[in-house]
Amino acid sequence: SVFFTNLTNEQLKELVVSLGEQEYRARQLQHWVYQKLATSFDEMTDLPEGFRRKLVEKIKLPSLTLICHTVGQDSTVKALFALSDGRTIESVLMPHREGGQCRYTVCISTQVGCPIGCPFCATGQQGFERNLSAGEIIDQVLYFARWLKERGEVQPSPISNLVFMGMGEPLANYANLWQAIEMLNSPQGFGLGARHMTVSTCGLVPQIKRLAREKLQIGLAVSLHASENTLRNRIVPINKRYPLGELISAGREYCEKTGRRLSFE
């Protein structure tokens, strides 16, 4: 069986048809998972019971198991999740006030550990274990959306921003990252505007250039940490492969092709 959130629109349609149902059932399923935030097929009361029974055998919901959930003094929430293979990741929910409303940003992990090895970063010291699937990336967002819903925060979606700045280097897991972004943006999926998503990178130049050619207008943030090569080589080791001159050039290309500013961290 597969995790629901790993399925693209086309894959879900194919699965639904293979179970003897009409294609439109795929949209119903996505509405339940991404909009109504269902975690079991029993909740999906407008689907035939026989179909729901077949789905239980074929599809799993969701891909993450909560281990620990901590709320800080400033109302920031950190969640520790176990993946299906027992490895663990963390995600963070950050509140911010806008007028009278409280909006939330989710900080999402894209890898278990990280291959970059920056000496100041705890994840870098952990080393690299594996990439997260698209579904494991998406399910971090859905977990916090459910948590906010259970607390009664249901205005359109209180999650207003997504930042791919948790564990791992997002652009080193490009295919799964992009599949997750497309579903989180899709009207059939979570339906969040691309301009409300920001990907952070330590400076993978070929992937920055690839990102500049994508259709969705997402934000880009570069973890700079130093403005000259000698120091940056030491604290962001990938700089030895893609030094500042190449990084700045790729950043300019990104701005020219997308018409968007990038930010340096």
PDB file of C-alpha atoms in Angstrom, residues 37-238:
ATOM      1  CA  LEU A  37      -8.056  17.164   6.938  1.00  0.00           C
ATOM      2  CA  ALA A  38      -9.428  13.638   7.389  1.00  0.00           C
ATOM      3  CA  THR A  39      -7.083  11.001   8.828  1.00  0.00           C
ATOM      4  CA  SER A  40      -9.242   7.931   8.139  1.00  0.00           C
ATOM      5  CA  PHE A  41     -11.513   6.700   5.352  1.00  0.00           C
ATOM      6  CA  ASP A  42     -14.337   6.190   7.888  1.00  0.00           C
ATOM      7  CA  GLU A  43     -14.749   9.982   8.004  1.00  0.00           C
ATOM      8  CA  MET A  44     -15.447  10.127   4.253  1.00  0.00           C
ATOM      9  CA  THR A  45     -19.199   9.609   4.562  1.00  0.00           C
ATOM     10  CA  ASP A  46     -20.089  10.532   0.957  1.00  0.00           C
ATOM     11  CA  LEU A  47     -17.998   7.646  -0.445  1.00  0.00           C
ATOM     12  CA  PRO A  48     -19.548   4.166  -0.900  1.00  0.00           C
ATOM     13  CA  GLU A  49     -18.680   1.804   1.940  1.00  0.00           C
ATOM     14  CA  GLY A  50     -17.307  -0.881  -0.405  1.00  0.00           C
ATOM     15  CA  PHE A  51     -14.969   1.679  -2.001  1.00  0.00           C
ATOM     16  CA  ARG A  52     -13.764   2.827   1.421  1.00  0.00           C
ATOM     17  CA  ARG A  53     -12.973  -0.785   2.369  1.00  0.00           C
ATOM     18  CA  LYS A  54     -10.884  -1.198  -0.801  1.00  0.00           C
ATOM     19  CA  LEU A  55      -9.072   2.063  -0.066  1.00  0.00           C
ATOM     20  CA  VAL A  56      -8.044   0.868   3.406  1.00  0.00           C
ATOM     21  CA  GLU A  57      -6.190  -2.040   1.752  1.00  0.00           C
ATOM     22  CA  LYS A  58      -4.481   0.162  -0.847  1.00  0.00           C
ATOM     23  CA  ILE A  59      -3.752   3.522   0.795  1.00  0.00           C
ATOM     24  CA  LYS A  60      -2.400   4.655   4.169  1.00  0.00           C
ATOM     25  CA  LEU A  61      -3.195   7.952   5.945  1.00  0.00           C
ATOM     26  CA  PRO A  62      -1.041   9.810   7.136  1.00  0.00           C
ATOM     27  CA  SER A  63       2.701   9.031   6.769  1.00  0.00           C
ATOM     28  CA  LEU A  64       3.856  10.576  10.089  1.00  0.00           C
ATOM     29  CA  THR A  65       3.357   9.500  13.709  1.00  0.00           C
ATOM     30  CA  LEU A  66       3.628  12.169  16.391  1.00  0.00           C
ATOM     31  CA  ILE A  67       6.177  11.367  19.120  1.00  0.00           C
ATOM     32  CA  CYS A  68       6.288  14.663  21.002  1.00  0.00           C
ATOM     33  CA  HIS A  69       4.624  18.081  20.747  1.00  0.00           C
ATOM     34  CA  THR A  70       6.072  21.062  22.650  1.00  0.00           C
ATOM     35  CA  VAL A  71       4.656  24.588  22.965  1.00  0.00           C
ATOM     36  CA  GLY A  72       7.186  27.338  23.780  1.00  0.00           C
ATOM     37  CA  GLN A  73       6.619  30.475  25.860  1.00  0.00           C
ATOM     38  CA  ASP A  74       6.107  32.509  22.665  1.00  0.00           C
ATOM     39  CA  SER A  75       3.448  29.979  21.446  1.00  0.00           C
ATOM     40  CA  THR A  76       5.828  28.451  18.892  1.00  0.00           C
ATOM     41  CA  VAL A  77       5.006  24.739  18.525  1.00  0.00           C
ATOM     42  CA  LYS A  78       7.638  22.099  17.777  1.00  0.00           C
ATOM     43  CA  ALA A  79       6.591  18.590  16.721  1.00  0.00           C
ATOM     44  CA  LEU A  80       8.807  15.499  16.604  1.00  0.00           C
ATOM     45  CA  PHE A  81       7.538  12.861  14.159  1.00  0.00           C
ATOM     46  CA  ALA A  82       8.450   9.225  13.513  1.00  0.00           C
ATOM     47  CA  LEU A  83       8.487   8.117   9.873  1.00  0.00           C
ATOM     48  CA  SER A  84       7.315   4.666   8.781  1.00  0.00           C
ATOM     49  CA  ASP A  85      10.912   3.342   8.959  1.00  0.00           C
ATOM     50  CA  GLY A  86      11.414   4.638  12.520  1.00  0.00           C
ATOM     51  CA  ARG A  87      13.594   7.629  11.573  1.00  0.00           C
ATOM     52  CA  THR A  88      12.602  10.997  13.037  1.00  0.00           C
ATOM     53  CA  ILE A  89      12.150  14.599  11.856  1.00  0.00           C
ATOM     54  CA  GLU A  90      11.068  17.891  13.437  1.00  0.00           C
ATOM     55  CA  SER A  91       8.691  20.601  12.196  1.00  0.00           C
ATOM     56  CA  VAL A  92       7.785  23.958  13.715  1.00  0.00           C
ATOM     57  CA  LEU A  93       4.622  26.101  13.757  1.00  0.00           C
ATOM     58  CA  MET A  94       5.291  29.822  14.271  1.00  0.00           C
ATOM     59  CA  PRO A  95       2.468  32.261  15.132  1.00  0.00           C
ATOM     60  CA  HIS A  96       2.472  35.906  14.059  1.00  0.00           C
ATOM     61  CA  ARG A  97      -0.170  38.590  14.597  1.00  0.00           C
ATOM     62  CA  GLU A  98      -1.570  40.490  11.614  1.00  0.00           C
ATOM     63  CA  GLY A  99      -4.062  43.115  12.735  1.00  0.00           C
ATOM     64  CA  GLY A 100      -6.503  41.246  14.958  1.00  0.00           C
ATOM     65  CA  GLN A 101      -5.784  37.888  13.329  1.00  0.00           C
ATOM     66  CA  CYS A 102      -3.209  35.291  14.225  1.00  0.00           C
ATOM     67  CA  ARG A 103      -1.524  33.763  11.186  1.00  0.00           C
ATOM     68  CA  TYR A 104       0.831  30.825  11.221  1.00  0.00           C
ATOM     69  CA  THR A 105       3.968  29.807   9.343  1.00  0.00           C
ATOM     70  CA  VAL A 106       5.017  26.141   9.171  1.00  0.00           C
ATOM     71  CA  CYS A 107       8.751  25.421   8.996  1.00  0.00           C
ATOM     72  CA  ILE A 108       9.116  22.138   7.106  1.00  0.00           C
ATOM     73  CA  SER A 109      11.896  19.523   6.968  1.00  0.00           C
ATOM     74  CA  THR A 110      12.841  17.961   3.616  1.00  0.00           C
ATOM     75  CA  GLN A 111      15.474  15.382   4.645  1.00  0.00           C
ATOM     76  CA  VAL A 112      16.349  13.156   7.590  1.00  0.00           C
ATOM     77  CA  GLY A 113      19.636  14.748   8.601  1.00  0.00           C
ATOM     78  CA  CYS A 114      21.543  16.834   6.051  1.00  0.00           C
ATOM     79  CA  PRO A 115      24.417  16.146   3.621  1.00  0.00           C
ATOM     80  CA  ILE A 116      25.902  19.679   3.748  1.00  0.00           C
ATOM     81  CA  GLY A 117      27.628  19.425   7.154  1.00  0.00           C
ATOM     82  CA  CYS A 118      27.751  23.074   8.261  1.00  0.00           C
ATOM     83  CA  PRO A 119      29.619  23.031  11.618  1.00  0.00           C
ATOM     84  CA  PHE A 120      27.163  25.402  13.392  1.00  0.00           C
ATOM     85  CA  CYS A 121      24.089  23.259  12.566  1.00  0.00           C
ATOM     86  CA  ALA A 122      22.847  20.368  14.717  1.00  0.00           C
ATOM     87  CA  THR A 123      21.220  18.661  11.706  1.00  0.00           C
ATOM     88  CA  GLY A 124      24.486  18.955   9.777  1.00  0.00           C
ATOM     89  CA  GLN A 125      26.302  17.163  12.593  1.00  0.00           C
ATOM     90  CA  GLN A 126      23.708  14.357  12.438  1.00  0.00           C
ATOM     91  CA  GLY A 127      24.849  13.508   8.899  1.00  0.00           C
ATOM     92  CA  PHE A 128      22.557  12.516   6.042  1.00  0.00           C
ATOM     93  CA  GLU A 129      20.166   9.576   6.407  1.00  0.00           C
ATOM     94  CA  ARG A 130      17.671   9.936   3.549  1.00  0.00           C
ATOM     95  CA  ASN A 131      15.397  12.222   1.561  1.00  0.00           C
ATOM     96  CA  LEU A 132      11.794  12.669   2.656  1.00  0.00           C
ATOM     97  CA  SER A 133       9.093  11.617   0.197  1.00  0.00           C
ATOM     98  CA  ALA A 134       6.661  14.231  -1.134  1.00  0.00           C
ATOM     99  CA  GLY A 135       4.016  12.798   1.212  1.00  0.00           C
ATOM    100  CA  GLU A 136       6.241  13.097   4.280  1.00  0.00           C
ATOM    101  CA  ILE A 137       6.847  16.757   3.398  1.00  0.00           C
ATOM    102  CA  ILE A 138       3.119  17.453   2.850  1.00  0.00           C
ATOM    103  CA  ASP A 139       1.993  15.612   5.997  1.00  0.00           C
ATOM    104  CA  GLN A 140       3.970  18.014   8.220  1.00  0.00           C
ATOM    105  CA  VAL A 141       1.706  20.829   6.979  1.00  0.00           C
ATOM    106  CA  LEU A 142      -1.490  18.775   7.323  1.00  0.00           C
ATOM    107  CA  TYR A 143      -0.592  17.833  10.908  1.00  0.00           C
ATOM    108  CA  PHE A 144      -0.440  21.488  11.985  1.00  0.00           C
ATOM    109  CA  ALA A 145      -3.550  22.377   9.950  1.00  0.00           C
ATOM    110  CA  ARG A 146      -5.429  19.665  11.906  1.00  0.00           C
ATOM    111  CA  TRP A 147      -3.964  20.842  15.204  1.00  0.00           C
ATOM    112  CA  LEU A 148      -5.144  24.403  14.557  1.00  0.00           C
ATOM    113  CA  LYS A 149      -8.577  23.154  13.445  1.00  0.00           C
ATOM    114  CA  GLU A 150      -8.961  21.146  16.670  1.00  0.00           C
ATOM    115  CA  ARG A 151      -8.235  24.352  18.607  1.00  0.00           C
ATOM    116  CA  GLY A 152     -11.030  26.131  16.738  1.00  0.00           C
ATOM    117  CA  GLU A 153      -8.801  28.206  14.423  1.00  0.00           C
ATOM    118  CA  VAL A 154     -10.680  27.622  11.195  1.00  0.00           C
ATOM    119  CA  GLN A 155     -10.614  30.980   9.354  1.00  0.00           C
ATOM    120  CA  PRO A 156      -9.964  30.129   5.718  1.00  0.00           C
ATOM    121  CA  SER A 157      -6.719  28.367   6.531  1.00  0.00           C
ATOM    122  CA  PRO A 158      -4.880  29.913   9.450  1.00  0.00           C
ATOM    123  CA  ILE A 159      -1.635  28.613   7.890  1.00  0.00           C
ATOM    124  CA  SER A 160      -0.577  31.585   5.785  1.00  0.00           C
ATOM    125  CA  ASN A 161       3.051  30.708   4.951  1.00  0.00           C
ATOM    126  CA  LEU A 162       5.275  27.690   4.420  1.00  0.00           C
ATOM    127  CA  VAL A 163       9.055  27.862   4.724  1.00  0.00           C
ATOM    128  CA  PHE A 164      11.208  24.913   3.667  1.00  0.00           C
ATOM    129  CA  MET A 165      13.883  25.692   6.252  1.00  0.00           C
ATOM    130  CA  GLY A 166      13.737  22.726   8.643  1.00  0.00           C
ATOM    131  CA  MET A 167      16.063  19.717   8.615  1.00  0.00           C
ATOM    132  CA  GLY A 168      17.947  19.131   5.366  1.00  0.00           C
ATOM    133  CA  GLU A 169      18.863  21.027   2.188  1.00  0.00           C
ATOM    134  CA  PRO A 170      15.573  21.305   0.232  1.00  0.00           C
ATOM    135  CA  LEU A 171      17.190  21.675  -3.210  1.00  0.00           C
ATOM    136  CA  ALA A 172      19.159  18.426  -2.665  1.00  0.00           C
ATOM    137  CA  ASN A 173      15.762  16.652  -2.633  1.00  0.00           C
ATOM    138  CA  TYR A 174      14.443  18.546  -5.642  1.00  0.00           C
ATOM    139  CA  ALA A 175      11.956  16.101  -7.206  1.00  0.00           C
ATOM    140  CA  ASN A 176      10.119  15.282  -3.971  1.00  0.00           C
ATOM    141  CA  LEU A 177      10.233  18.912  -2.817  1.00  0.00           C
ATOM    142  CA  TRP A 178       8.682  20.117  -6.070  1.00  0.00           C
ATOM    143  CA  GLN A 179       5.966  17.420  -6.066  1.00  0.00           C
ATOM    144  CA  ALA A 180       5.048  18.492  -2.513  1.00  0.00           C
ATOM    145  CA  ILE A 181       5.007  22.206  -3.456  1.00  0.00           C
ATOM    146  CA  GLU A 182       2.744  21.512  -6.449  1.00  0.00           C
ATOM    147  CA  MET A 183       0.233  19.611  -4.284  1.00  0.00           C
ATOM    148  CA  LEU A 184       0.349  22.166  -1.457  1.00  0.00           C
ATOM    149  CA  ASN A 185      -0.364  24.839  -4.088  1.00  0.00           C
ATOM    150  CA  SER A 186      -2.915  22.903  -6.165  1.00  0.00           C
ATOM    151  CA  PRO A 187      -6.634  23.822  -5.847  1.00  0.00           C
ATOM    152  CA  GLN A 188      -7.274  20.041  -5.535  1.00  0.00           C
ATOM    153  CA  GLY A 189      -4.631  19.900  -2.795  1.00  0.00           C
ATOM    154  CA  PHE A 190      -3.962  22.266   0.102  1.00  0.00           C
ATOM    155  CA  GLY A 191      -4.556  25.330  -2.083  1.00  0.00           C
ATOM    156  CA  LEU A 192      -1.929  27.727  -0.671  1.00  0.00           C
ATOM    157  CA  GLY A 193      -0.596  30.443  -3.003  1.00  0.00           C
ATOM    158  CA  ALA A 194       2.927  29.864  -4.321  1.00  0.00           C
ATOM    159  CA  ARG A 195       3.976  33.356  -3.200  1.00  0.00           C
ATOM    160  CA  HIS A 196       3.352  32.220   0.382  1.00  0.00           C
ATOM    161  CA  MET A 197       6.045  29.520   0.130  1.00  0.00           C
ATOM    162  CA  THR A 198       9.799  30.072   0.516  1.00  0.00           C
ATOM    163  CA  VAL A 199      12.552  27.550  -0.135  1.00  0.00           C
ATOM    164  CA  SER A 200      15.843  28.038   1.700  1.00  0.00           C
ATOM    165  CA  THR A 201      19.130  26.831   0.217  1.00  0.00           C
ATOM    166  CA  CYS A 202      22.776  26.936   1.263  1.00  0.00           C
ATOM    167  CA  GLY A 203      23.602  27.627  -2.388  1.00  0.00           C
ATOM    168  CA  LEU A 204      23.165  24.683  -4.784  1.00  0.00           C
ATOM    169  CA  VAL A 205      23.766  26.643  -7.983  1.00  0.00           C
ATOM    170  CA  PRO A 206      22.411  24.180 -10.637  1.00  0.00           C
ATOM    171  CA  GLN A 207      19.187  23.706  -8.653  1.00  0.00           C
ATOM    172  CA  ILE A 208      18.761  27.489  -8.165  1.00  0.00           C
ATOM    173  CA  LYS A 209      18.937  27.832 -11.967  1.00  0.00           C
ATOM    174  CA  ARG A 210      16.416  25.007 -12.356  1.00  0.00           C
ATOM    175  CA  LEU A 211      14.101  26.681  -9.824  1.00  0.00           C
ATOM    176  CA  ALA A 212      14.236  29.896 -11.871  1.00  0.00           C
ATOM    177  CA  ARG A 213      12.609  28.030 -14.793  1.00  0.00           C
ATOM    178  CA  GLU A 214       9.669  26.591 -12.773  1.00  0.00           C
ATOM    179  CA  LYS A 215       6.176  27.986 -13.378  1.00  0.00           C
ATOM    180  CA  LEU A 216       5.191  28.536  -9.719  1.00  0.00           C
ATOM    181  CA  GLN A 217       6.251  31.853  -8.185  1.00  0.00           C
ATOM    182  CA  ILE A 218       7.754  30.608  -4.932  1.00  0.00           C
ATOM    183  CA  GLY A 219      10.247  32.579  -2.843  1.00  0.00           C
ATOM    184  CA  LEU A 220      13.939  31.751  -2.535  1.00  0.00           C
ATOM    185  CA  ALA A 221      16.157  32.418   0.482  1.00  0.00           C
ATOM    186  CA  VAL A 222      19.931  31.835   0.475  1.00  0.00           C
ATOM    187  CA  SER A 223      21.693  30.933   3.748  1.00  0.00           C
ATOM    188  CA  LEU A 224      24.732  33.117   3.290  1.00  0.00           C
ATOM    189  CA  HIS A 225      26.437  33.315   6.737  1.00  0.00           C
ATOM    190  CA  ALA A 226      29.576  34.925   5.293  1.00  0.00           C
ATOM    191  CA  SER A 227      30.292  37.430   2.531  1.00  0.00           C
ATOM    192  CA  GLU A 228      33.771  36.267   1.502  1.00  0.00           C
ATOM    193  CA  ASN A 229      34.900  32.852   0.290  1.00  0.00           C
ATOM    194  CA  THR A 230      37.585  32.004   2.876  1.00  0.00           C
ATOM    195  CA  LEU A 231      35.188  32.226   5.818  1.00  0.00           C
ATOM    196  CA  ARG A 232      32.219  30.779   3.919  1.00  0.00           C
ATOM    197  CA  ASN A 233      34.297  27.745   2.839  1.00  0.00           C
ATOM    198  CA  ARG A 234      34.736  26.999   6.533  1.00  0.00           C
ATOM    199  CA  ILE A 235      31.178  27.518   7.787  1.00  0.00           C
ATOM    200  CA  VAL A 236      29.167  26.514   4.678  1.00  0.00           C
ATOM    201  CA  PRO A 237      31.318  23.751   3.102  1.00  0.00           C
ATOM    202  CA  ILE A 238      29.288  23.624  -0.177  1.00  0.00           C
TER     203      ILE A 238
END
